[in-house]
Coordinates of C-alpha atoms and ligand atoms in Angstrom, one line a residue:
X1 CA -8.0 -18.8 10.5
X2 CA -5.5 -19.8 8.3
X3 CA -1.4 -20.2 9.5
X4 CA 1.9 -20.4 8.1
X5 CA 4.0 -22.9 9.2
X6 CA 7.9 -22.0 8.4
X7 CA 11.0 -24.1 8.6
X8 CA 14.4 -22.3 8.9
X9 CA 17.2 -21.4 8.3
X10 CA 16.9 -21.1 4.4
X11 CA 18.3 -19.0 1.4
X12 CA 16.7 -17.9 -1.3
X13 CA 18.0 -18.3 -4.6
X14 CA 16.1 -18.3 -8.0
X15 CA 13.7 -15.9 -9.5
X16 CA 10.6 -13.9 -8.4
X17 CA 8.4 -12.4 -10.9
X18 CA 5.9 -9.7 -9.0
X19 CA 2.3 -8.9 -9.2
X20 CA 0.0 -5.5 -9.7
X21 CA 0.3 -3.0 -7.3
X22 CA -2.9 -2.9 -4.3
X23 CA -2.2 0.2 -3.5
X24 CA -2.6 1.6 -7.0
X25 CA -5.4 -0.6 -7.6
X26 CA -7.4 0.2 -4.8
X27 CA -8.1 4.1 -5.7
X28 CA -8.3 3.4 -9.6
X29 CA -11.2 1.1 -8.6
X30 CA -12.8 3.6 -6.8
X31 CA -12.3 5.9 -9.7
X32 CA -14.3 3.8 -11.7
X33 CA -17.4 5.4 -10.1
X34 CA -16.6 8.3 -12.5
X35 CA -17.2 6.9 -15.1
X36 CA -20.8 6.2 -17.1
X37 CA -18.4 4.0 -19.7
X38 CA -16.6 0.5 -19.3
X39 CA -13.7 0.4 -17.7
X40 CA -11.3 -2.4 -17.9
X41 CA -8.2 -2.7 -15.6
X42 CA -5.6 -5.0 -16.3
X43 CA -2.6 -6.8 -13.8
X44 CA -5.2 -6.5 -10.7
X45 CA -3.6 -7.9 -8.0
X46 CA -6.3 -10.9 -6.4
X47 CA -5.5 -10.1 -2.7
X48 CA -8.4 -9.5 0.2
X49 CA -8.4 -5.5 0.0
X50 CA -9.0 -5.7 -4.1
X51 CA -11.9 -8.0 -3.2
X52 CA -13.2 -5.9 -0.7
X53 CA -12.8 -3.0 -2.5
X54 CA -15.0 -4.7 -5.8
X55 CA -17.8 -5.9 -3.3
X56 CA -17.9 -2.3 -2.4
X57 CA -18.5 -1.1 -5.7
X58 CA -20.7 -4.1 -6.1
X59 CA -22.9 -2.3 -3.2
X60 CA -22.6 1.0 -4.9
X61 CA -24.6 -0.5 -8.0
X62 CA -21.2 -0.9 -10.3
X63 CA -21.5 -4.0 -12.1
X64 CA -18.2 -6.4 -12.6
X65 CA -17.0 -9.4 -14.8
X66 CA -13.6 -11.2 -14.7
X67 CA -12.7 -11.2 -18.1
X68 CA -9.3 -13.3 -16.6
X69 CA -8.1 -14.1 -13.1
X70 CA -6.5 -10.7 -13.5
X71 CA -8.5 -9.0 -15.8
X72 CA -12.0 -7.2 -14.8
X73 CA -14.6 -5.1 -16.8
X74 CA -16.6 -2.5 -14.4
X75 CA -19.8 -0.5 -15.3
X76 CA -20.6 1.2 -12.9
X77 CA -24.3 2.7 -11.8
X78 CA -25.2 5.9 -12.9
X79 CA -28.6 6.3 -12.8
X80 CA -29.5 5.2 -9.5
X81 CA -28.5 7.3 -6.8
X82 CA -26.5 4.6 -4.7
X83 CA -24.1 6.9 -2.7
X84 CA -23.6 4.8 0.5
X85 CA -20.7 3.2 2.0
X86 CA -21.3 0.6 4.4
X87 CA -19.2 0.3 8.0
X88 CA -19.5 -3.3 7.3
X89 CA -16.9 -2.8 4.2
X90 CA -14.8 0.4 5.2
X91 CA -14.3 -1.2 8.6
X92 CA -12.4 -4.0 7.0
X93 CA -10.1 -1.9 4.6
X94 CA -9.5 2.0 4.9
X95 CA -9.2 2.1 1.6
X96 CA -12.8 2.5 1.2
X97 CA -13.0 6.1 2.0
X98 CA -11.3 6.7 -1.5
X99 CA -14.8 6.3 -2.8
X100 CA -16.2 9.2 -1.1
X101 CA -14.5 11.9 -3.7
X102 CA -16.4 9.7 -6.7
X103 CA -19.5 9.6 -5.1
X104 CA -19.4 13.0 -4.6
X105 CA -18.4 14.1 -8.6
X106 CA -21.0 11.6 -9.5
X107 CA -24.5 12.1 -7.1
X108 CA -23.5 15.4 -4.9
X109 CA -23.5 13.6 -2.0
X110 CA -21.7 10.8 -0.4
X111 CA -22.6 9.0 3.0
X112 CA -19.4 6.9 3.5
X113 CA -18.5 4.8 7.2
X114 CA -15.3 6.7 8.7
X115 CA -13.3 3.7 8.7
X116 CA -11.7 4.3 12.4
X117 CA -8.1 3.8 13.2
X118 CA -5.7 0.9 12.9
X119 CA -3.1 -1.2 14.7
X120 CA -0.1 0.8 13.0
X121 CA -2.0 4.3 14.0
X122 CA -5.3 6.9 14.7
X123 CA -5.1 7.4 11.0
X124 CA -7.3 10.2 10.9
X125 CA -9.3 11.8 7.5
X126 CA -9.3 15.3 8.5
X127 CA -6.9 16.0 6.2
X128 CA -9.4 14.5 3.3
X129 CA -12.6 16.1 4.5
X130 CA -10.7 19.6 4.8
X131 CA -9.4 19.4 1.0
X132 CA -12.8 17.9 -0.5
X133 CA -14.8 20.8 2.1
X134 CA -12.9 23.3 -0.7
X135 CA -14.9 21.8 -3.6
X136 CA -17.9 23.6 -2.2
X137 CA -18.5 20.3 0.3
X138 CA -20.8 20.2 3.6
X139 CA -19.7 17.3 5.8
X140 CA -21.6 16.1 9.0
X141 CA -20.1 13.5 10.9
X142 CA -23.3 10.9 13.0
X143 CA -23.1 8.0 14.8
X144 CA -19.8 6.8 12.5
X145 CA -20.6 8.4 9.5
X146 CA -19.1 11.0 6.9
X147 CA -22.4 12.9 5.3
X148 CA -21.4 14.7 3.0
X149 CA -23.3 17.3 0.4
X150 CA -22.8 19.4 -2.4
X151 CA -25.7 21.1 -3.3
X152 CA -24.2 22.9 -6.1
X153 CA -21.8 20.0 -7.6
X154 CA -18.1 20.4 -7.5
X155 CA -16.6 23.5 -7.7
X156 CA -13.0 23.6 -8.3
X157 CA -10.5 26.0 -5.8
X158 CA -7.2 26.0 -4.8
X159 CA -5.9 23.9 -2.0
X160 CA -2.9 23.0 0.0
X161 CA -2.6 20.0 2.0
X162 CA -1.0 21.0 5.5
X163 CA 1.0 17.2 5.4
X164 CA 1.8 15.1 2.9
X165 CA -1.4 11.9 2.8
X166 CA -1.3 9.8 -0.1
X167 CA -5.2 8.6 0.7
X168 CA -5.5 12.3 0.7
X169 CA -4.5 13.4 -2.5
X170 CA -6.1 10.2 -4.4
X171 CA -9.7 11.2 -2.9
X172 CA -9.1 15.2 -3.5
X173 CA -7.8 14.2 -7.2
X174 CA -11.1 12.1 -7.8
X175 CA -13.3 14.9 -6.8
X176 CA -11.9 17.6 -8.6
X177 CA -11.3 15.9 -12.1
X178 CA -15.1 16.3 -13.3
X179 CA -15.6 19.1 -10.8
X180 CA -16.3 22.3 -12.6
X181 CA -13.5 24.6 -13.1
X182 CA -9.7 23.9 -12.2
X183 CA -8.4 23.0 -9.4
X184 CA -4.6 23.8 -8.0
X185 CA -3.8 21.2 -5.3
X186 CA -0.4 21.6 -3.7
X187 CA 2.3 19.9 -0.8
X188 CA 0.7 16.1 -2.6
X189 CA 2.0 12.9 -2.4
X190 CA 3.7 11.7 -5.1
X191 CA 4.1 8.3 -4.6
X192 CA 4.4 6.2 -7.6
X193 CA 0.6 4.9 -6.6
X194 CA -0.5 8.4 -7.3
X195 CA 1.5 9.1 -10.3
X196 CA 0.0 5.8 -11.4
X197 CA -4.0 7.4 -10.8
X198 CA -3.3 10.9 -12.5
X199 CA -2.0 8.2 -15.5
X200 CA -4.9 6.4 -16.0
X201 CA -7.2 9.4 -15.1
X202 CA -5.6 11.1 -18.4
X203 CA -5.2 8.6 -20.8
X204 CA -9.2 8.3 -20.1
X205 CA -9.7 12.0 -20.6
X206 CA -9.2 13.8 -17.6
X207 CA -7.2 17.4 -17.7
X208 CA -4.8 16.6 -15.4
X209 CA -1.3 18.2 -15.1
X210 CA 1.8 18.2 -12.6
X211 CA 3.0 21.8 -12.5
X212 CA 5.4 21.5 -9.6
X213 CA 7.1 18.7 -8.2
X214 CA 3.7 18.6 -5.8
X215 CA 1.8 20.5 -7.3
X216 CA -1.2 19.5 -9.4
X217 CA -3.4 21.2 -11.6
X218 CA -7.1 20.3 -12.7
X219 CA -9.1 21.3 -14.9
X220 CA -12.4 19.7 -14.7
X221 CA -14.1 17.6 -17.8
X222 CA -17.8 16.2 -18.0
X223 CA -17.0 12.8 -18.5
X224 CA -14.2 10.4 -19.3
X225 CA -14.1 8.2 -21.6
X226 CA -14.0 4.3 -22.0
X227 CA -10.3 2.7 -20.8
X228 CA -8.5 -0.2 -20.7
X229 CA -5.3 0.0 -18.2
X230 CA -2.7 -1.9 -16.7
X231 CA -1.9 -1.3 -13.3
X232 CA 1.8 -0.8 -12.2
X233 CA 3.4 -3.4 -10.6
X234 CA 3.8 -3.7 -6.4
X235 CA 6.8 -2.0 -5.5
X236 CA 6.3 -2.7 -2.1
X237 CA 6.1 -6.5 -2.8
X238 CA 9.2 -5.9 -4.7
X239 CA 11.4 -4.2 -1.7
X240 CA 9.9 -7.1 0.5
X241 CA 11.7 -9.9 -2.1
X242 CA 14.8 -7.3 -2.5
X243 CA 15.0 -7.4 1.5
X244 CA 14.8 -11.5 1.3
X245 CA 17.7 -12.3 -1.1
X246 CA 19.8 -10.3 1.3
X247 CA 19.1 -12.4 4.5
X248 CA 21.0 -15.1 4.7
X249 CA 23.3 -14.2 2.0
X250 CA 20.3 -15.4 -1.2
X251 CA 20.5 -13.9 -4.4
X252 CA 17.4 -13.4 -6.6
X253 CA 16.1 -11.9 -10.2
X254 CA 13.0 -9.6 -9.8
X255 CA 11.5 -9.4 -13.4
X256 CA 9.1 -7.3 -14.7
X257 CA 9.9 -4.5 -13.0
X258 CA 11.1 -0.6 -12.7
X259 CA 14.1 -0.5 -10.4
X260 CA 14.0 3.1 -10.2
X261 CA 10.7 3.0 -8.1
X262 CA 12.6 1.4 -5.2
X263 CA 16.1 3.4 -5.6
X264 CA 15.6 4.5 -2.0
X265 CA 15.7 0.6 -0.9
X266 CA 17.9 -0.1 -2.9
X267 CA 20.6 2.4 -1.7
X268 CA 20.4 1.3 1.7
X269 CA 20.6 -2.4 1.0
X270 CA 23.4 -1.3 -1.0
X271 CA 25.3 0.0 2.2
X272 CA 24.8 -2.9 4.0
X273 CA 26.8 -4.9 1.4
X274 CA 24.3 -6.2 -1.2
X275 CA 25.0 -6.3 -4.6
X276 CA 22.3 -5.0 -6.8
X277 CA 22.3 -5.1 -10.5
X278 CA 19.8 -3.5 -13.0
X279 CA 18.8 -4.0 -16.3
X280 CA 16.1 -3.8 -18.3
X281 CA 13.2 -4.0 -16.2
X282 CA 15.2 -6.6 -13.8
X283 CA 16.9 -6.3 -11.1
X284 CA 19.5 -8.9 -9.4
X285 CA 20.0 -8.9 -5.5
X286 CA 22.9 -11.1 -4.5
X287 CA 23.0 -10.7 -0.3
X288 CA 26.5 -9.9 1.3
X289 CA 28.4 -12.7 3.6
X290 CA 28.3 -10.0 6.6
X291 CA 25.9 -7.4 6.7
X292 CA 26.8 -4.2 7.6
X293 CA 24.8 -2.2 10.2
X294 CA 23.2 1.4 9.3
X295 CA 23.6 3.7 12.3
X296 CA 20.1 5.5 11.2
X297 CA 17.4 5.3 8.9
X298 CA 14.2 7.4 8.8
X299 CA 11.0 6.3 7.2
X300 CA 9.6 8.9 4.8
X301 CA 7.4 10.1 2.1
X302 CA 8.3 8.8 -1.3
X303 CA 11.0 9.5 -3.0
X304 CA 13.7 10.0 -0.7
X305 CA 13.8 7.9 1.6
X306 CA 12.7 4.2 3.0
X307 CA 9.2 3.3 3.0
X308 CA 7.5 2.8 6.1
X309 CA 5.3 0.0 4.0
X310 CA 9.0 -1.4 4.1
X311 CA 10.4 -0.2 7.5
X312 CA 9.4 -3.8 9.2
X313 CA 11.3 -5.9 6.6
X314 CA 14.6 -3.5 7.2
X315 CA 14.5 -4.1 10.7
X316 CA 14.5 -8.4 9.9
X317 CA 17.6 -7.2 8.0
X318 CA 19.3 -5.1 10.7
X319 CA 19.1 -8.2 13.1
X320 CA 21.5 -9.7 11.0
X321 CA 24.2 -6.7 11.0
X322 CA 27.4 -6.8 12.5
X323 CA 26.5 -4.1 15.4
X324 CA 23.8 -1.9 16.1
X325 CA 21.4 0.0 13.8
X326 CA 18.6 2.3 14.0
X327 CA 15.2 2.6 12.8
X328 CA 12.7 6.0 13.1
X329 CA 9.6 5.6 11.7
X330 CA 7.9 9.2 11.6
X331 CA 4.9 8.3 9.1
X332 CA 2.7 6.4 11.6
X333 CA 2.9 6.5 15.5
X334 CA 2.4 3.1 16.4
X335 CA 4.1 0.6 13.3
X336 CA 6.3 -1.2 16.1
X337 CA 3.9 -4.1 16.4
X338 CA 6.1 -6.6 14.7
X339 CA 8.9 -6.1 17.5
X340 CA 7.8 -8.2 20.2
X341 CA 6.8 -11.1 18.1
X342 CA 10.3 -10.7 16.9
X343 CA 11.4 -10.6 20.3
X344 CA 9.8 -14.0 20.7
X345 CA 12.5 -15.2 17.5
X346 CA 15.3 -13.7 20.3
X347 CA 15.7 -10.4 18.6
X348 CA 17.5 -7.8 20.4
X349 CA 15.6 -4.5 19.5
X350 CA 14.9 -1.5 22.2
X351 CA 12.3 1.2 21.3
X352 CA 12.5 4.6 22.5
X353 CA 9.4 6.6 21.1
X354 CA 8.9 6.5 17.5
X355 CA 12.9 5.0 17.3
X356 CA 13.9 0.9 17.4
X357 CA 17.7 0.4 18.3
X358 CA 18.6 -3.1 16.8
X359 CA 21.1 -5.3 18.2
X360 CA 23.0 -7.3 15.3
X361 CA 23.7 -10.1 14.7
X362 CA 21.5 -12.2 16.5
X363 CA 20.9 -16.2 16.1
X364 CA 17.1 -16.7 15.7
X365 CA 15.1 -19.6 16.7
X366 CA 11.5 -20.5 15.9
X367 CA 8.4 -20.0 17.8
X368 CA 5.2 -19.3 17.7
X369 CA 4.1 -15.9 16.5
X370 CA 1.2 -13.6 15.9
X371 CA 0.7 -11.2 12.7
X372 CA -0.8 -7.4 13.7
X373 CA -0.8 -6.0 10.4
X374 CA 0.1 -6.2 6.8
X375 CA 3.8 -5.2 6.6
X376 CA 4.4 -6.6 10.3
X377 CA 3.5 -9.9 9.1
X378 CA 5.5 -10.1 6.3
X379 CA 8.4 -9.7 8.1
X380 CA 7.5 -12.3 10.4
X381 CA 7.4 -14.8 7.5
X382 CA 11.0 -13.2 6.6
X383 CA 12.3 -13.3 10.0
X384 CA 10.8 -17.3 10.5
X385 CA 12.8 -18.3 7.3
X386 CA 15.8 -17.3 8.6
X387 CA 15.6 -18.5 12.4
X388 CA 16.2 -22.2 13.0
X389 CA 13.4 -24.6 13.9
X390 CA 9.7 -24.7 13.5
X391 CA 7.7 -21.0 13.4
X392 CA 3.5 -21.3 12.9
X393 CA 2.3 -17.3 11.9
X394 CA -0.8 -16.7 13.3
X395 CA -3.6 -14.6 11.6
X396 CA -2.1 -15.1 7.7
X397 CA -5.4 -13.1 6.9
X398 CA -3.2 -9.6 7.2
X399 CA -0.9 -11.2 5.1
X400 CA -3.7 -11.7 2.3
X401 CA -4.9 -8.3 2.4
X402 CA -1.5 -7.2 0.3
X403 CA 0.5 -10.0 -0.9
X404 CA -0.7 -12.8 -3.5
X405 CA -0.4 -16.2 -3.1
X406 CA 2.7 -15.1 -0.9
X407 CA 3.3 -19.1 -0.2
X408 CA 4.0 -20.2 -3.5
X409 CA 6.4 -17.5 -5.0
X410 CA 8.6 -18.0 -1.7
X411 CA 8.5 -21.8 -1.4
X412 CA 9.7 -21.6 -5.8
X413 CA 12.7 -19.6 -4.2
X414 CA 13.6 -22.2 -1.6
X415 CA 11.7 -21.0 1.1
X416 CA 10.1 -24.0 3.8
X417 CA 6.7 -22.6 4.3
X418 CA 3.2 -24.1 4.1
X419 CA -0.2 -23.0 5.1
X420 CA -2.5 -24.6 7.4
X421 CA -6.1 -23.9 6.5
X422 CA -9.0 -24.0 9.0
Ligands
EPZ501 C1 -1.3 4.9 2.3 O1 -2.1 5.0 3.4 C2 -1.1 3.4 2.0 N1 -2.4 2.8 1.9 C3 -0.4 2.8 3.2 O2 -0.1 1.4 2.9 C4 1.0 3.5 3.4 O3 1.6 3.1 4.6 C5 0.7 5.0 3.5 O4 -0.1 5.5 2.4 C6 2.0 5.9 3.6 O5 2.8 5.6 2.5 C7 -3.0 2.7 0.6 O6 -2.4 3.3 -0.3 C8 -4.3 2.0 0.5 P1 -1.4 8.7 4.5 P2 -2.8 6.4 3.8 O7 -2.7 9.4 4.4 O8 -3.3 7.0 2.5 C9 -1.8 11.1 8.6 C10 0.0 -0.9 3.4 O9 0.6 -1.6 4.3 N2 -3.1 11.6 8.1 O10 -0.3 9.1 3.6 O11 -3.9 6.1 4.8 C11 -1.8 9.6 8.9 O12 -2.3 9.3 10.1 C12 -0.6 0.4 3.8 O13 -0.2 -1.2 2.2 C13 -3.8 12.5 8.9 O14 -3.3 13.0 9.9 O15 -1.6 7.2 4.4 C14 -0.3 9.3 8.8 O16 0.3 9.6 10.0 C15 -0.6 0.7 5.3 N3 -5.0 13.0 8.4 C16 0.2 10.2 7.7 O17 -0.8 11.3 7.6 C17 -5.5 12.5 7.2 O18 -6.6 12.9 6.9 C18 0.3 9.6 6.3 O19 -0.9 8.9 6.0 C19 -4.8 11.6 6.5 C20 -3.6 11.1 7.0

């Protein structure tokens, strides 16, 4: 198992230029079940989830050629009637259940592994199975699998999500967009990720339209039609390099992308002092001498609020405010797991339920740490380049599932990190 080996304290300084999005990848890969033409997507990101996800659609029949490192061509299978989802795949990366909606437009039936929970929460599909039951769906649940069945194909309906799931809404729009008739799907995410499906959905042929601020309406087509698409760039990779310019008073140039995707970010590192500039798709981050504490932020749904893909790499930040700060996260129950490796740094943080109370500013020193999960141990590596001494990151391979070639683009910005492969 792969390690990082960091040497602090550093500053960053320089310029960062950031890769496609995974999480906007993931379901317009499954989406390419739909289709019986080519479909080539651009600006993939090549982290472990994306590979996982194309060895899934490798088992579903699809076949796949890397026209570039970031460039791929999918046909997918559409005679043979490959509808199954193996544990062995979904365990590994929840993301797989976002094929279940495809198969289901494309064979009537879908047996997909229930991928189970997760160290940041139970992470349930309830919420999926209800919606996708609407489309005239029959689900069984045996021995860890989702068996699902529409005997009659598709049929669209109106439906209203009872919270707000991004996996949700991806796998309800895949199902309805060739299902017969229209569909009205209300309270859905809108994270940028899914604005980023319903585009590529529609410039390949599907009837898709927002009629509400979360409100979506479908009207069903037979097929789409051959695309070629670029996939938005990572905004959460973005926040995460916004967040590191600030520690230790760095500056940095983000190119390539959108600052308006990450306003909410941006705000708050704005009131602890940064200085953020934006221009055309750039935006320059020059980190305050002191940072100033924020008495509360809440983790939220896109758009108004932080991120709790982002809610670990605040907290790094809040260590190193003058006084204390707090953190709720109210999108998963149990995204804490970074704290007590950062307690092993000599961070100061309390939790009380679904709240951490930081205590700023703390001196950090290096130790030896574990990584739970993908966000956790990015903010480990964050938190290791700004603590004095030697820090080896256990268990990189969270780190892979999301980031690319995370290493490199820090140690170009001044970071001391290396990886020690096993
Ligand atoms: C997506 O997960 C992202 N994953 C997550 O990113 C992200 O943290 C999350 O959205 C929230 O923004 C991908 O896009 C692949 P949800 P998802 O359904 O779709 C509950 C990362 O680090 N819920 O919006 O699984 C659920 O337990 C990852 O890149 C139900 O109760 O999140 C959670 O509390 C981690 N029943 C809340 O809703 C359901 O059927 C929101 O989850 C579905 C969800």
């Amino acid at each position: 198992m792969d390690k990082f080996v960091v040497n602090g304290p550093s500053k960053i300084s320089g310029e960062v230029s950031i890769s496609g999005s995974k999480n906007s990848a993931l379901p317009i890969l499954a989406a390419s079940l739909l289709f019986d033409k080519k479909v080539t997507i651009k600006n993939l990101p090549r982290v472990k989830d994306i590979d996982t996800m194309l060895k899934l659609l490798k088992s579903l029949g699809s076949k796949i050629s890397f026209k570039n490192n970031k460039k791929i061509a999918i046909i997918s299978n559409s005679k043979k009637n490959n509808y199954f989802a193996p544990y062995s795949l979904v365990k590994t990366m929840r993301a797989g259940i976002l094929v279940l909606g495809p198969l289901l437009a494309k064979f009537k039936k879908a047996k997909v592994s229930s991928p189970g929970g997760c160290s940041i929460g139970v992470r349930p599909i309830d919420i999926h199975l209800k919606a996708i039951s609407k489309l005239g769906v029959k689900f069984k649940i045996n021995k860890g699998y989702v068996n699902a069945n529409a005997k009659k194909g598709l049929i669209g309906s109106k439906i209203r999500f009872p919270k707000i799931s991004v996996g949700a809404t991806e796998n309800t729009i895949l199902a309805a967009c060739c299902a017969k008739g229209t569909t009205i799907i209300k309270n859905c995410a809108i994270e940028p990720e899914i604005k980023d499906l319903t585009n590529f959905l529609r410039a390949a042929g599907a009837n898709i339209k927002w009629i509400g601020k979360r409100t979506l309406k479908i009207n069903g087509v037979k097929n789409l039609n051959s695309i070629s698409y670029s996939i938005m760039n990572d905004r959460i990779e973005a926040g995460t390099f916004c967040v590191a310019a600030c520690l230790n008073g760095g500056s940095l140039k983000i190119r390539n992308f959108d600052a308006k995707i990450i306003n909410a970010e941006l705000e708050i590192l704005k009131k602890i002092g940064a200085i953020v500039k934006i221009s055309n798709n750039m935006i320059e981050v020059k980190g305050p001498k002191k940072i100033k504490n924020i008495n509360y932020i809440k983790t939220r749904e896109y758009p108004n609020a932080l991120a709790t893909d982002m809610q670990a790499q605040f907290m790094v930040l809040l260590l190193k405010a003058n006084g204390k700060s707090v953190i709720q996260e109210s999108i998963f129950e149990n995204r804490f797991m970074h704290v007590p490796e950062l307690r092993r740094l000599g961070a100061r943080i309390n939790i009380k339920g679904n709240k951490a109370i930081i205590e700023g500013t703390t001196e950090l020193e290096g130790a030896e740490l574990m990584s739970s999960d993908l966000r956790a141990s990015v903010a480990l590596v964050l938190a290791a380049f700004i603590s004095k001494g030697t820090s080896i990151i256990n268990r990189v391979y969270h780190l892979d599932r999301g980031y690319e070639k995370i290493e490199n683009k820090l140690k170009k910005i001044g970071v001391k990190i290396k990886r020690l492969s096993r």
